[in-house]
Amino acid sequence: MAEEQWTEAGAAVTTLILDVFRLSGRLQLEGDRLVEGLGLTSARWQILGAIAYADQPESVAWHARTMGVHRQGVQRIVNELKKEEIVAFRPNPHHKRAQLVVLTPKGQKLFADAVALQVPWVNEISEGMSAEDIATTLKVIGTLKKRLMEKSNAQDSPPS
């Protein structure tokens, strides 16, 4: 039985994936610490950001797809945020059951407060990084996200 070997790029991407997993864990821990005084967690903050930065109001399912996570997890958190009057639901003209999620004024203030904490933090950790290196990193991550989404979509499609 022949043992398959990584290509040079495959080995490098494997190392990158492992580092991204570690980075994700650190970002969640640091995010939790940064916004805990606001009553937020990284997960709640991430969802508020998805809602705040969307070009238009979107459904929970759309936000979950964009974030690359399961709809059920986003729905649970959005329901909690609704109970706390941080988000609200609006009718969706394209789908009766999949309501659109929007920030309430309370949610807008909470998100703005989180961003106010994040700005000095991110400025500090990005000190000394070049715009070119960041652009290259974004390009590589964007390519990997696109390929993973295409692969996922192909696996979700019914066979022809």
mmCIF file of C-alpha atoms in Angstrom:
data_model
loop_
_atom_site.group_PDB
_atom_site.id
_atom_site.type_symbol
_atom_site.label_atom_id
_atom_site.label_comp_id
_atom_site.label_asym_id
_atom_site.label_seq_id
_atom_site.Cartn_x
_atom_site.Cartn_y
_atom_site.Cartn_z
ATOM 1 C CA MET A 1 0.000 0.000 0.000
ATOM 2 C CA ALA A 2 1.490 3.323 -1.137
ATOM 3 C CA GLU A 3 1.599 6.046 1.464
ATOM 4 C CA GLU A 4 0.465 9.417 0.122
ATOM 5 C CA GLN A 5 2.792 12.348 0.791
ATOM 6 C CA TRP A 6 2.001 16.013 1.227
ATOM 7 C CA THR A 7 3.013 18.368 -1.512
ATOM 8 C CA GLU A 8 5.145 21.286 -0.368
ATOM 9 C CA ALA A 9 2.049 23.522 -0.434
ATOM 10 C CA GLY A 10 -0.040 20.847 1.311
ATOM 11 C CA ALA A 11 2.453 20.608 4.169
ATOM 12 C CA ALA A 12 2.574 24.405 4.491
ATOM 13 C CA VAL A 13 -1.229 24.693 4.499
ATOM 14 C CA THR A 14 -1.437 21.942 7.134
ATOM 15 C CA THR A 15 0.899 23.970 9.357
ATOM 16 C CA LEU A 16 -1.180 27.081 8.629
ATOM 17 C CA ILE A 17 -4.419 25.259 9.541
ATOM 18 C CA LEU A 18 -2.971 24.115 12.864
ATOM 19 C CA ASP A 19 -1.819 27.664 13.626
ATOM 20 C CA VAL A 20 -5.237 29.074 12.659
ATOM 21 C CA PHE A 21 -6.897 26.625 15.087
ATOM 22 C CA ARG A 22 -4.540 27.813 17.840
ATOM 23 C CA LEU A 23 -5.097 31.445 16.876
ATOM 24 C CA SER A 24 -8.865 30.933 16.934
ATOM 25 C CA GLY A 25 -8.655 29.581 20.463
ATOM 26 C CA ARG A 26 -6.507 32.505 21.620
ATOM 27 C CA LEU A 27 -8.829 35.016 19.937
ATOM 28 C CA GLN A 28 -11.836 33.515 21.701
ATOM 29 C CA LEU A 29 -10.103 33.661 25.081
ATOM 30 C CA GLU A 30 -8.880 37.225 24.575
ATOM 31 C CA GLY A 31 -12.229 38.298 23.124
ATOM 32 C CA ASP A 32 -14.028 36.866 26.143
ATOM 33 C CA ARG A 33 -11.707 38.815 28.461
ATOM 34 C CA LEU A 34 -12.039 42.013 26.444
ATOM 35 C CA VAL A 35 -15.857 42.174 26.462
ATOM 36 C CA GLU A 36 -16.783 40.336 29.654
ATOM 37 C CA GLY A 37 -17.439 43.634 31.428
ATOM 38 C CA LEU A 38 -20.137 44.328 28.825
ATOM 39 C CA GLY A 39 -21.862 41.014 29.526
ATOM 40 C CA LEU A 40 -20.689 39.592 26.217
ATOM 41 C CA THR A 41 -18.729 36.551 25.134
ATOM 42 C CA SER A 42 -16.710 36.194 21.952
ATOM 43 C CA ALA A 43 -19.535 34.146 20.426
ATOM 44 C CA ARG A 44 -22.151 36.811 21.171
ATOM 45 C CA TRP A 45 -19.813 39.567 19.992
ATOM 46 C CA GLN A 46 -19.115 37.701 16.748
ATOM 47 C CA ILE A 47 -22.830 37.418 16.034
ATOM 48 C CA LEU A 48 -23.411 41.093 16.862
ATOM 49 C CA GLY A 49 -20.612 41.933 14.425
ATOM 50 C CA ALA A 50 -22.125 39.788 11.685
ATOM 51 C CA ILE A 51 -25.440 41.584 12.129
ATOM 52 C CA ALA A 52 -23.852 45.051 12.428
ATOM 53 C CA TYR A 53 -21.637 44.664 9.357
ATOM 54 C CA ALA A 54 -24.197 43.008 7.074
ATOM 55 C CA ASP A 55 -25.132 45.138 4.068
ATOM 56 C CA GLN A 56 -28.798 44.542 4.851
ATOM 57 C CA PRO A 57 -30.819 42.661 7.479
ATOM 58 C CA GLU A 58 -30.355 38.903 7.052
ATOM 59 C CA SER A 59 -31.706 35.675 8.532
ATOM 60 C CA VAL A 60 -30.008 33.559 11.179
ATOM 61 C CA ALA A 61 -29.242 30.924 8.521
ATOM 62 C CA TRP A 62 -27.526 33.497 6.297
ATOM 63 C CA HIS A 63 -25.396 34.752 9.208
ATOM 64 C CA ALA A 64 -24.450 31.180 10.132
ATOM 65 C CA ARG A 65 -23.373 30.437 6.541
ATOM 66 C CA THR A 66 -21.333 33.653 6.399
ATOM 67 C CA MET A 67 -19.670 32.850 9.718
ATOM 68 C CA GLY A 68 -19.062 29.221 8.726
ATOM 69 C CA VAL A 69 -20.878 27.789 11.758
ATOM 70 C CA HIS A 70 -24.014 25.763 12.463
ATOM 71 C CA ARG A 71 -27.333 27.576 12.247
ATOM 72 C CA GLN A 72 -28.566 26.043 15.510
ATOM 73 C CA GLY A 73 -25.747 27.614 17.522
ATOM 74 C CA VAL A 74 -26.371 31.036 16.027
ATOM 75 C CA GLN A 75 -30.130 30.641 16.566
ATOM 76 C CA ARG A 76 -29.625 29.817 20.250
ATOM 77 C CA ILE A 77 -27.498 32.909 20.834
ATOM 78 C CA VAL A 78 -29.779 35.160 18.774
ATOM 79 C CA ASN A 79 -32.756 33.959 20.831
ATOM 80 C CA GLU A 80 -30.863 34.869 24.032
ATOM 81 C CA LEU A 81 -29.968 38.278 22.600
ATOM 82 C CA LYS A 82 -33.614 38.845 21.663
ATOM 83 C CA LYS A 83 -34.740 38.102 25.238
ATOM 84 C CA GLU A 84 -32.257 40.751 26.397
ATOM 85 C CA GLU A 85 -33.599 43.194 23.771
ATOM 86 C CA ILE A 86 -30.199 43.403 22.050
ATOM 87 C CA VAL A 87 -31.583 42.151 18.727
ATOM 88 C CA ALA A 88 -35.049 42.062 17.211
ATOM 89 C CA PHE A 89 -36.708 40.106 14.427
ATOM 90 C CA ARG A 90 -38.240 41.719 11.363
ATOM 91 C CA PRO A 91 -40.456 40.090 8.733
ATOM 92 C CA ASN A 92 -38.602 38.611 5.774
ATOM 93 C CA PRO A 93 -40.379 39.390 2.489
ATOM 94 C CA HIS A 94 -38.636 36.398 0.865
ATOM 95 C CA HIS A 95 -39.377 33.767 3.516
ATOM 96 C CA LYS A 96 -42.224 33.596 6.037
ATOM 97 C CA ARG A 97 -40.431 31.609 8.738
ATOM 98 C CA ALA A 98 -36.838 32.872 8.393
ATOM 99 C CA GLN A 99 -37.145 36.288 9.979
ATOM 100 C CA LEU A 100 -34.479 38.940 9.582
ATOM 101 C CA VAL A 101 -32.284 39.838 12.562
ATOM 102 C CA VAL A 102 -31.466 43.465 13.376
ATOM 103 C CA LEU A 103 -29.718 45.236 16.227
ATOM 104 C CA THR A 104 -31.924 47.240 18.549
ATOM 105 C CA PRO A 105 -30.679 50.627 19.783
ATOM 106 C CA LYS A 106 -29.460 48.767 22.901
ATOM 107 C CA GLY A 107 -27.622 46.297 20.647
ATOM 108 C CA GLN A 108 -26.081 49.082 18.571
ATOM 109 C CA LYS A 109 -24.726 50.740 21.720
ATOM 110 C CA LEU A 110 -23.433 47.433 23.082
ATOM 111 C CA PHE A 111 -21.652 46.683 19.802
ATOM 112 C CA ALA A 112 -20.191 50.207 19.678
ATOM 113 C CA ASP A 113 -18.933 49.772 23.251
ATOM 114 C CA ALA A 114 -17.267 46.475 22.274
ATOM 115 C CA VAL A 115 -15.607 48.084 19.257
ATOM 116 C CA ALA A 116 -14.353 50.923 21.487
ATOM 117 C CA LEU A 117 -12.592 48.289 23.615
ATOM 118 C CA GLN A 118 -11.316 46.406 20.573
ATOM 119 C CA VAL A 119 -9.676 49.356 18.788
ATOM 120 C CA PRO A 120 -6.770 49.976 21.190
ATOM 121 C CA TRP A 121 -6.343 46.229 21.714
ATOM 122 C CA VAL A 122 -6.067 45.466 17.996
ATOM 123 C CA ASN A 123 -3.834 48.487 17.391
ATOM 124 C CA GLU A 124 -1.451 47.159 20.039
ATOM 125 C CA ILE A 125 -1.295 43.581 18.761
ATOM 126 C CA SER A 126 -0.899 44.699 15.135
ATOM 127 C CA GLU A 127 1.986 47.038 15.898
ATOM 128 C CA GLY A 128 4.928 46.474 13.545
ATOM 129 C CA MET A 129 2.957 44.420 11.014
ATOM 130 C CA SER A 130 3.119 45.638 7.439
ATOM 131 C CA ALA A 131 0.021 46.275 5.356
ATOM 132 C CA GLU A 132 1.551 44.088 2.641
ATOM 133 C CA ASP A 133 1.971 41.098 4.967
ATOM 134 C CA ILE A 134 -1.583 41.506 6.227
ATOM 135 C CA ALA A 135 -2.880 41.731 2.628
ATOM 136 C CA THR A 136 -1.011 38.539 1.700
ATOM 137 C CA THR A 137 -2.433 36.756 4.739
ATOM 138 C CA LEU A 138 -5.961 37.890 3.848
ATOM 139 C CA LYS A 139 -5.483 36.659 0.289
ATOM 140 C CA VAL A 140 -4.348 33.186 1.420
ATOM 141 C CA ILE A 141 -7.154 32.889 3.970
ATOM 142 C CA GLY A 142 -9.678 34.119 1.404
ATOM 143 C CA THR A 143 -8.543 31.507 -1.115
ATOM 144 C CA LEU A 144 -8.773 28.722 1.481
ATOM 145 C CA LYS A 145 -12.253 29.894 2.593
ATOM 146 C CA LYS A 146 -13.453 30.009 -1.020
ATOM 147 C CA ARG A 147 -12.155 26.518 -1.789
ATOM 148 C CA LEU A 148 -13.647 25.085 1.397
ATOM 149 C CA MET A 149 -17.001 26.716 0.639
ATOM 150 C CA GLU A 150 -16.960 25.354 -2.918
ATOM 151 C CA LYS A 151 -16.110 21.882 -1.626
ATOM 152 C CA SER A 152 -18.846 22.086 1.007
ATOM 153 C CA ASN A 153 -21.405 23.300 -1.527
ATOM 154 C CA ALA A 154 -20.476 20.497 -3.924
ATOM 155 C CA GLN A 155 -20.915 17.920 -1.141
ATOM 156 C CA ASP A 156 -24.282 19.408 -0.162
ATOM 157 C CA SER A 157 -25.602 19.372 -3.742
ATOM 158 C CA PRO A 158 -27.663 16.373 -4.831
ATOM 159 C CA PRO A 159 -25.898 14.065 -7.330
ATOM 160 C CA SER A 160 -26.656 14.734 -11.004
#
